[in-house]
Amino acid sequence: MNILLLGSGGREHALAWKMKQSTLCKNLFIAPGNAGTYLVGENVQIDVNDFNTQKQFCEANQINMVVVGPEEPLVKGIFDFYKNDETLKNIIVIAPSAKAAQLEGSKSFSKRFMQRHNIPTASYKEFTKANFEEGKKYILQHSLPIVLKADGLAAGKGVVICNNTNEALQTFEDMILHQQFGAASDKVVIEQFLHGIEVSVFVLTNGKNYSIIGHAKDYKRIGEAETGLNTGGMGCVTPVPFMNNSFMQKVEEKIIKPTIKGLQDENLVYNGFIFFGLMNVQGEPYVIEYNCRMGDPETEVVMPRLKNDLVALFVAVGKNNLQNITIEYNEGFFATVMAVSGGYPSKYKKNFPIYFNNELQQVDSIIFHAGTKKENDIIVTNGGRVLAVTSQGSSITEAVKKSTTALQKISFEGMYFRRDIGFEFV
Ligand code: AMP
Ligand code: GLY
């Protein structure tokens, strides 16, 4: 098969690395890719949202499968574009329809969907300019902390957790009256704060059947012991000790099955990943959010743990026979540790050369590239999150230690990483 993968982060390097191991994968192209995907396939300079140029590329290179990494093309309707095009409609596209992608693209859509299907989630109300005053009253009588969410996509920044009422009122005003997140915050979801431990569960579905391909715990704060600013994710571990059979069964019965049934009942066409962002509240799972893609850096541990052939799984999604597949996992624990640029998640610089010590050839960690690019044969930094180093171990501690040891053999100006990923499971 000839496969086109869209995206350029650590998630895409991990997906490319996994797909390349499949005997079904002939030519693998990554658009636009990074200096890591360059090692496993051919990078092509096409924007993830430029569907017309992708069409020309797919025709010229006899592409059989398109795998979509990030959320923006999903919400912009990439699935519908391919399926409505005479020459592209037979390509397997791993993505939901634009309508179904609203599960990620609109917090209001996803909250209403969960309510219709009795899926446990935090209680909430939604507001616009039209009922702004009512929203202020709602905040004044609400318990603290309180969570404000811009309805639309806001590059992962649209959620604000407020610890006092004044901060919540100010944030609410900034979002609705001053368009803090542009049109994405014309509507705001205000919800109850859930106390618990977060975990992400990943499912592949054709809208009827599903396979759970893994789960992971993400460490989102920049500082050790989960302190400081929120980031896209500083590291991940899998499997997570509290994800035992009894908790997983609750996740399946109360969340995954009603979600898939909801897609079916509402004729929401879906051929891709569902990322369930969950909160474990005293042993009960609640949905914090749906994403219609894999997580980053969750993919960097979920893919190494997954034993199955990923391309075969995608074919099963496309051909509606996921029910015949059994998911298998590799032994042990997996951890990834993210190396970021100095200053991230605030201002940071790019284009610093990255030095890889030769001793890295002796370690069995996998170096996934996130924000990197090749410039005149030198690999340089090209983003806030630069590299994710994944290792396997017989415990979470051992896996993390292997990654941090490998990271000591890598350097670039201003490089920073957390040494305490998985700290609560030591
Ligand atoms: P999101 O941008 O939707 O991923 O949300 C960012 C983060 O905010 C989540 O990963 C949670 O850590 C936190 N969060 C969102 N909603 C809630 C909630 N209702 N209760 C507690 N934490 C939340
Ligand atoms: N690591 C969280 C996300 O991908 O949304």
mmCIF file of N, CA and C in Angstrom, residues 253-315:
data_model
loop_
_atom_site.group_PDB
_atom_site.id
_atom_site.type_symbol
_atom_site.label_atom_id
_atom_site.label_comp_id
_atom_site.label_asym_id
_atom_site.label_seq_id
_atom_site.Cartn_x
_atom_site.Cartn_y
_atom_site.Cartn_z
ATOM 1 N N GLU A 253 -18.181 0.104 29.434
ATOM 2 C CA GLU A 253 -19.651 0.053 29.542
ATOM 3 C C GLU A 253 -20.274 1.433 29.637
ATOM 4 N N LYS A 254 -19.651 2.334 30.402
ATOM 5 C CA LYS A 254 -20.284 3.635 30.650
ATOM 6 C C LYS A 254 -19.886 4.696 29.646
ATOM 7 N N ILE A 255 -18.757 4.479 28.965
ATOM 8 C CA ILE A 255 -18.260 5.552 28.100
ATOM 9 C C ILE A 255 -18.067 5.115 26.641
ATOM 10 N N ILE A 256 -17.270 4.069 26.422
ATOM 11 C CA ILE A 256 -16.944 3.738 25.025
ATOM 12 C C ILE A 256 -18.181 3.221 24.280
ATOM 13 N N LYS A 257 -18.860 2.235 24.853
ATOM 14 C CA LYS A 257 -20.017 1.662 24.140
ATOM 15 C C LYS A 257 -21.117 2.699 23.890
ATOM 16 N N PRO A 258 -21.512 3.504 24.906
ATOM 17 C CA PRO A 258 -22.540 4.522 24.614
ATOM 18 C C PRO A 258 -22.076 5.562 23.582
ATOM 19 N N THR A 259 -20.773 5.831 23.533
ATOM 20 C CA THR A 259 -20.272 6.794 22.536
ATOM 21 C C THR A 259 -20.431 6.210 21.128
ATOM 22 N N ILE A 260 -20.025 4.960 20.950
ATOM 23 C CA ILE A 260 -20.114 4.334 19.618
ATOM 24 C C ILE A 260 -21.591 4.192 19.215
ATOM 25 N N LYS A 261 -22.424 3.826 20.169
ATOM 26 C CA LYS A 261 -23.852 3.698 19.873
ATOM 27 C C LYS A 261 -24.433 5.071 19.515
ATOM 28 N N GLY A 262 -23.973 6.101 20.204
ATOM 29 C CA GLY A 262 -24.413 7.468 19.910
ATOM 30 C C GLY A 262 -24.039 7.875 18.485
ATOM 31 N N LEU A 263 -22.831 7.505 18.053
ATOM 32 C CA LEU A 263 -22.398 7.825 16.682
ATOM 33 C C LEU A 263 -23.352 7.158 15.688
ATOM 34 N N GLN A 264 -23.662 5.894 15.986
ATOM 35 C CA GLN A 264 -24.538 5.125 15.093
ATOM 36 C C GLN A 264 -25.950 5.712 15.064
ATOM 37 N N ASP A 265 -26.496 5.954 16.260
ATOM 38 C CA ASP A 265 -27.870 6.466 16.354
ATOM 39 C C ASP A 265 -28.019 7.811 15.643
ATOM 40 N N GLU A 266 -26.942 8.593 15.654
ATOM 41 C CA GLU A 266 -27.036 9.931 15.063
ATOM 42 C C GLU A 266 -26.438 9.995 13.655
ATOM 43 N N ASN A 267 -26.149 8.811 13.095
ATOM 44 C CA ASN A 267 -25.569 8.742 11.743
ATOM 45 C C ASN A 267 -24.327 9.610 11.584
ATOM 46 N N LEU A 268 -23.471 9.574 12.600
ATOM 47 C CA LEU A 268 -22.217 10.327 12.523
ATOM 48 C C LEU A 268 -21.149 9.378 11.960
ATOM 49 N N VAL A 269 -20.733 9.635 10.734
ATOM 50 C CA VAL A 269 -19.788 8.738 10.054
ATOM 51 C C VAL A 269 -18.403 8.905 10.672
ATOM 52 N N TYR A 270 -17.796 7.778 11.035
ATOM 53 C CA TYR A 270 -16.520 7.828 11.763
ATOM 54 C C TYR A 270 -15.618 6.693 11.306
ATOM 55 N N ASN A 271 -14.378 7.020 10.949
ATOM 56 C CA ASN A 271 -13.421 6.015 10.493
ATOM 57 C C ASN A 271 -12.048 6.299 11.054
ATOM 58 N N GLY A 272 -11.958 6.443 12.351
ATOM 59 C CA GLY A 272 -10.649 6.839 12.863
ATOM 60 C C GLY A 272 -10.497 6.645 14.343
ATOM 61 N N PHE A 273 -9.654 7.505 14.924
ATOM 62 C CA PHE A 273 -9.330 7.408 16.350
ATOM 63 C C PHE A 273 -10.336 8.196 17.182
ATOM 64 N N ILE A 274 -10.656 7.667 18.346
ATOM 65 C CA ILE A 274 -11.280 8.500 19.380
ATOM 66 C C ILE A 274 -10.349 8.469 20.591
ATOM 67 N N PHE A 275 -10.018 9.653 21.040
ATOM 68 C CA PHE A 275 -9.160 9.853 22.207
ATOM 69 C C PHE A 275 -10.112 10.287 23.316
ATOM 70 N N PHE A 276 -10.328 9.410 24.277
ATOM 71 C CA PHE A 276 -11.189 9.738 25.417
ATOM 72 C C PHE A 276 -10.299 10.324 26.510
ATOM 73 N N GLY A 277 -10.449 11.614 26.764
ATOM 74 C CA GLY A 277 -9.733 12.249 27.875
ATOM 75 C C GLY A 277 -10.588 12.044 29.111
ATOM 76 N N LEU A 278 -10.122 11.197 30.038
ATOM 77 C CA LEU A 278 -10.963 10.792 31.173
ATOM 78 C C LEU A 278 -10.420 11.302 32.496
ATOM 79 N N MET A 279 -11.323 11.409 33.469
ATOM 80 C CA MET A 279 -10.905 11.663 34.844
ATOM 81 C C MET A 279 -11.397 10.487 35.671
ATOM 82 N N ASN A 280 -10.492 9.886 36.420
ATOM 83 C CA ASN A 280 -10.862 8.832 37.350
ATOM 84 C C ASN A 280 -11.207 9.510 38.677
ATOM 85 N N VAL A 281 -12.516 9.611 38.954
ATOM 86 C CA VAL A 281 -12.974 10.264 40.181
ATOM 87 C C VAL A 281 -13.369 9.156 41.163
ATOM 88 N N GLN A 282 -12.486 8.878 42.080
ATOM 89 C CA GLN A 282 -12.705 7.818 43.087
ATOM 90 C C GLN A 282 -13.214 6.530 42.453
ATOM 91 N N GLY A 283 -12.535 6.106 41.407
ATOM 92 C CA GLY A 283 -12.852 4.826 40.778
ATOM 93 C C GLY A 283 -13.941 4.884 39.724
ATOM 94 N N GLU A 284 -14.512 6.079 39.498
ATOM 95 C CA GLU A 284 -15.549 6.219 38.465
ATOM 96 C C GLU A 284 -15.022 7.077 37.316
ATOM 97 N N PRO A 285 -15.144 6.602 36.061
ATOM 98 C CA PRO A 285 -14.640 7.398 34.934
ATOM 99 C C PRO A 285 -15.626 8.471 34.453
ATOM 100 N N TYR A 286 -15.111 9.668 34.176
ATOM 101 C CA TYR A 286 -15.879 10.772 33.598
ATOM 102 C C TYR A 286 -15.134 11.248 32.354
ATOM 103 N N VAL A 287 -15.870 11.712 31.354
ATOM 104 C CA VAL A 287 -15.214 12.254 30.156
ATOM 105 C C VAL A 287 -14.919 13.738 30.379
ATOM 106 N N ILE A 288 -13.647 14.103 30.243
ATOM 107 C CA ILE A 288 -13.242 15.517 30.292
ATOM 108 C C ILE A 288 -13.404 16.089 28.892
ATOM 109 N N GLU A 289 -12.970 15.307 27.912
ATOM 110 C CA GLU A 289 -13.073 15.765 26.520
ATOM 111 C C GLU A 289 -12.912 14.584 25.576
ATOM 112 N N TYR A 290 -13.449 14.793 24.369
ATOM 113 C CA TYR A 290 -13.170 13.868 23.260
ATOM 114 C C TYR A 290 -12.193 14.565 22.332
ATOM 115 N N ASN A 291 -11.235 13.795 21.808
ATOM 116 C CA ASN A 291 -10.463 14.277 20.666
ATOM 117 C C ASN A 291 -10.627 13.241 19.571
ATOM 118 N N CYS A 292 -10.502 13.687 18.333
ATOM 119 C CA CYS A 292 -10.757 12.777 17.203
ATOM 120 C C CYS A 292 -9.455 12.318 16.556
ATOM 121 N N ARG A 293 -8.406 12.298 17.322
ATOM 122 C CA ARG A 293 -7.047 12.033 16.832
ATOM 123 C C ARG A 293 -6.295 11.333 17.939
ATOM 124 N N MET A 294 -5.069 10.954 17.662
ATOM 125 C CA MET A 294 -4.222 10.419 18.728
ATOM 126 C C MET A 294 -3.650 11.587 19.535
ATOM 127 N N GLY A 295 -3.178 11.299 20.729
ATOM 128 C CA GLY A 295 -2.568 12.334 21.564
ATOM 129 C C GLY A 295 -1.076 12.426 21.291
ATOM 130 N N ASP A 296 -0.505 13.527 21.698
ATOM 131 C CA ASP A 296 0.933 13.722 21.578
ATOM 132 C C ASP A 296 1.406 14.307 22.906
ATOM 133 N N PRO A 297 2.174 13.609 23.707
ATOM 134 C CA PRO A 297 3.036 12.460 23.401
ATOM 135 C C PRO A 297 2.450 11.065 23.693
ATOM 136 N N GLU A 298 1.135 10.935 23.878
ATOM 137 C CA GLU A 298 0.595 9.595 24.172
ATOM 138 C C GLU A 298 0.951 8.576 23.077
ATOM 139 N N THR A 299 0.897 9.023 21.821
ATOM 140 C CA THR A 299 1.195 8.114 20.696
ATOM 141 C C THR A 299 2.598 7.510 20.816
ATOM 142 N N GLU A 300 3.505 8.294 21.405
ATOM 143 C CA GLU A 300 4.899 7.850 21.499
ATOM 144 C C GLU A 300 5.078 6.711 22.505
ATOM 145 N N VAL A 301 4.056 6.439 23.340
ATOM 146 C CA VAL A 301 4.116 5.214 24.170
ATOM 147 C C VAL A 301 3.086 4.178 23.711
ATOM 148 N N VAL A 302 1.954 4.644 23.196
ATOM 149 C CA VAL A 302 0.891 3.709 22.777
ATOM 150 C C VAL A 302 1.373 2.871 21.582
ATOM 151 N N MET A 303 2.052 3.494 20.623
ATOM 152 C CA MET A 303 2.503 2.737 19.434
ATOM 153 C C MET A 303 3.587 1.712 19.775
ATOM 154 N N PRO A 304 4.610 2.073 20.566
ATOM 155 C CA PRO A 304 5.590 1.033 20.916
ATOM 156 C C PRO A 304 4.979 -0.115 21.723
ATOM 157 N N ARG A 305 3.929 0.154 22.500
ATOM 158 C CA ARG A 305 3.323 -0.942 23.298
ATOM 159 C C ARG A 305 2.418 -1.834 22.447
ATOM 160 N N LEU A 306 1.841 -1.274 21.409
ATOM 161 C CA LEU A 306 0.891 -2.023 20.575
ATOM 162 C C LEU A 306 1.631 -3.078 19.741
ATOM 163 N N LYS A 307 1.164 -4.318 19.840
ATOM 164 C CA LYS A 307 1.842 -5.394 19.110
ATOM 165 C C LYS A 307 1.289 -5.521 17.682
ATOM 166 N N ASN A 308 0.015 -5.226 17.516
ATOM 167 C CA ASN A 308 -0.638 -5.438 16.210
ATOM 168 C C ASN A 308 0.010 -4.607 15.103
ATOM 169 N N ASP A 309 -0.206 -5.075 13.882
ATOM 170 C CA ASP A 309 0.199 -4.344 12.681
ATOM 171 C C ASP A 309 -0.773 -3.166 12.512
ATOM 172 N N LEU A 310 -0.263 -1.946 12.603
ATOM 173 C CA LEU A 310 -1.139 -0.768 12.585
ATOM 174 C C LEU A 310 -1.825 -0.586 11.229
ATOM 175 N N VAL A 311 -1.093 -0.878 10.149
ATOM 176 C CA VAL A 311 -1.709 -0.706 8.824
ATOM 177 C C VAL A 311 -2.849 -1.718 8.649
ATOM 178 N N ALA A 312 -2.646 -2.936 9.179
ATOM 179 C CA ALA A 312 -3.719 -3.943 9.116
ATOM 180 C C ALA A 312 -4.941 -3.462 9.897
ATOM 181 N N LEU A 313 -4.706 -2.792 11.011
ATOM 182 C CA LEU A 313 -5.829 -2.235 11.786
ATOM 183 C C LEU A 313 -6.558 -1.158 10.974
ATOM 184 N N PHE A 314 -5.801 -0.326 10.294
ATOM 185 C CA PHE A 314 -6.428 0.728 9.480
ATOM 186 C C PHE A 314 -7.236 0.114 8.329
ATOM 187 N N VAL A 315 -6.690 -0.952 7.749
ATOM 188 C CA VAL A 315 -7.427 -1.631 6.668
ATOM 189 C C VAL A 315 -8.739 -2.188 7.223
#
